[in-house]
Amino acid sequence: MERTCDCCPNPAVVHEIVVRDGVKAEVHLCAEHAQERGFLMPTSHGPALIVGKLLEQAKAAAPRAPKACASCGTTMQQVRETGLVGCPLCYRSFEQELSPIIERAQAGACAHLGRHPAQAAELVDRAALRNRLARELREAVAQEQYERAARLRDRLGELGAPTALAPNGAEVAPDPMGDEERGGAPS
């Protein structure tokens, strides 16, 4: 019994078995429909095109060399297996892969916050918000977005005066122990 094309009543010249997601399907196509779908190559190029197509498929299927840190040579596979990066530059090399992991581990924060007493958390949050708003205010002024800058200035004013400044000028939360408890003068 001669098979006919799945798309028309012409006799099938291409018989292909396709397995996708574990489901086996048979495809039967005439020459015209087989060429439209890429199963047959025009005869003028014949073998060269077939070999080229096979090489493209082999390249696509070939496993790629694992990405490695340029500084220490650690691969992402090694980081996954050990849970350790090889050097500080690994964080940059594997930023795309590590960011979601770090965010989950730090409850949504990508920036390292360090350790601090629970009662200081509100001060740290307030300081971080002031720093972010101040940065956005500088950017808004630089971009001449004065209405936005005014809103940011007002929000900064609502938060009150900075609690303390770090050497780099960024606002930081005061030491929760306080200078007074250590015998120092109040600031």
XYZ file of C-alpha atoms in Angstrom:
187
model
C 0.000 0.000 0.000
C 1.508 3.294 -1.100
C 1.235 6.138 1.403
C -0.128 9.515 0.400
C 1.070 12.920 1.519
C -0.351 14.138 4.835
C -1.099 17.503 3.186
C -2.464 16.482 -0.222
C -3.489 13.349 -2.229
C -0.091 13.017 -4.009
C 2.107 9.994 -3.275
C 4.491 10.463 -0.328
C 8.226 10.365 -1.068
C 9.433 11.307 2.407
C 8.569 9.140 5.379
C 9.801 10.566 8.677
C 9.295 9.337 12.224
C 9.358 12.240 14.676
C 9.579 11.799 18.443
C 8.735 14.890 20.508
C 8.321 14.814 24.263
C 8.202 11.037 24.145
C 5.358 10.968 21.591
C 6.076 9.201 18.306
C 4.484 10.574 15.126
C 4.896 9.545 11.498
C 5.084 12.199 8.786
C 4.480 11.347 5.126
C 5.032 14.105 2.549
C 5.102 14.486 -1.210
C 8.172 16.087 -2.826
C 6.594 19.552 -2.928
C 5.528 19.616 0.727
C 8.760 17.943 1.856
C 10.780 20.704 0.182
C 8.553 23.411 1.738
C 9.208 21.979 5.191
C 12.929 21.531 4.659
C 13.050 17.741 4.292
C 14.261 17.868 0.670
C 16.923 20.176 -0.726
C 16.872 21.594 -4.237
C 18.801 19.207 -6.473
C 21.191 21.891 -7.753
C 22.944 22.044 -4.363
C 22.083 18.565 -3.141
C 24.830 16.943 -1.061
C 26.565 20.189 -0.047
C 23.384 21.554 1.505
C 22.604 18.282 3.223
C 26.101 18.103 4.740
C 25.851 21.772 5.759
C 22.507 21.170 7.442
C 23.881 18.135 9.271
C 26.898 20.133 10.492
C 24.618 22.925 11.758
C 22.532 20.393 13.651
C 25.649 18.757 15.108
C 26.976 22.138 16.296
C 23.650 22.972 17.903
C 23.504 19.598 19.640
C 27.178 19.536 20.696
C 27.750 20.372 24.342
C 29.380 23.759 24.765
C 32.540 24.191 26.783
C 31.575 25.182 30.310
C 31.857 28.872 31.131
C 34.820 29.532 33.417
C 36.021 32.486 35.488
C 38.763 34.344 33.614
C 40.697 34.899 36.829
C 40.739 31.531 38.607
C 39.286 29.096 36.053
C 36.426 27.921 38.284
C 33.423 26.709 36.276
C 29.767 27.241 37.150
C 29.459 23.461 37.475
C 32.136 23.514 40.211
C 30.304 26.350 41.981
C 27.079 24.302 41.868
C 28.813 21.190 43.210
C 30.763 22.859 46.029
C 28.616 25.891 46.768
C 31.807 27.984 46.739
C 33.181 30.468 44.231
C 36.882 30.388 43.445
C 37.602 34.132 43.719
C 35.818 37.497 43.961
C 35.739 37.822 40.153
C 33.598 34.662 39.939
C 30.651 36.799 41.057
C 31.043 38.887 37.900
C 31.755 35.904 35.652
C 28.661 34.022 36.820
C 26.470 37.042 37.657
C 23.559 35.831 35.530
C 23.535 32.404 37.178
C 24.346 33.534 40.740
C 22.007 36.541 41.076
C 18.795 34.497 41.486
C 20.529 32.193 43.978
C 21.877 35.103 46.027
C 18.486 36.843 45.981
C 16.799 33.706 47.356
C 19.466 33.260 50.022
C 19.262 36.899 51.139
C 15.467 37.116 51.087
C 15.238 39.168 47.912
C 18.235 41.460 48.439
C 21.074 41.279 45.941
C 23.313 43.655 47.896
C 25.071 42.233 50.929
C 23.676 43.929 54.023
C 25.963 42.354 56.593
C 24.920 41.281 60.059
C 23.096 43.631 62.366
C 20.916 43.339 65.462
C 17.212 42.918 64.819
C 16.381 46.233 66.538
C 18.716 48.056 64.115
C 16.905 46.691 61.051
C 14.523 49.656 60.895
C 17.434 52.117 61.060
C 19.284 50.244 58.319
C 16.150 50.195 56.143
C 15.601 53.911 56.719
C 19.249 54.685 55.894
C 19.092 52.567 52.730
C 15.899 54.352 51.655
C 17.499 57.778 52.288
C 20.585 56.753 50.275
C 18.440 55.519 47.392
C 16.260 58.636 47.400
C 19.338 60.904 47.558
C 20.894 59.066 44.604
C 17.653 59.327 42.621
C 17.438 63.038 43.516
C 20.958 63.665 42.167
C 20.086 61.750 38.979
C 16.814 63.662 38.533
C 18.584 67.024 38.895
C 21.332 65.918 36.492
C 18.648 64.939 33.955
C 16.782 68.215 34.575
C 13.678 66.379 35.828
C 12.874 69.071 38.368
C 9.322 67.969 39.235
C 10.564 64.484 40.052
C 13.470 65.998 41.983
C 11.038 68.087 44.059
C 8.987 64.989 44.951
C 12.153 63.118 45.942
C 13.351 66.108 48.016
C 9.995 66.166 49.827
C 10.192 62.436 50.566
C 13.714 62.892 51.926
C 12.439 65.696 54.151
C 9.665 63.452 55.499
C 12.270 60.885 56.559
C 14.049 63.426 58.752
C 17.711 64.262 59.129
C 20.404 61.686 58.372
C 21.327 59.643 61.406
C 25.062 59.338 60.650
C 27.401 59.600 57.691
C 30.026 57.136 56.546
C 33.460 58.365 55.350
C 32.217 58.164 51.744
C 29.309 60.504 52.536
C 26.613 57.815 52.468
C 24.120 57.773 55.297
C 24.485 54.857 57.696
C 22.551 53.733 60.709
C 24.119 54.629 64.045
C 25.780 51.990 66.150
C 22.901 50.322 68.017
C 25.091 50.170 71.167
C 25.510 53.963 71.040
C 28.604 55.902 72.054
C 27.014 56.851 75.372
C 26.971 53.247 76.577
C 30.692 52.910 75.904
C 31.538 56.043 77.813
C 31.860 58.271 74.733
C 30.192 61.600 74.234
C 26.822 61.627 72.516
C 26.910 62.699 68.888
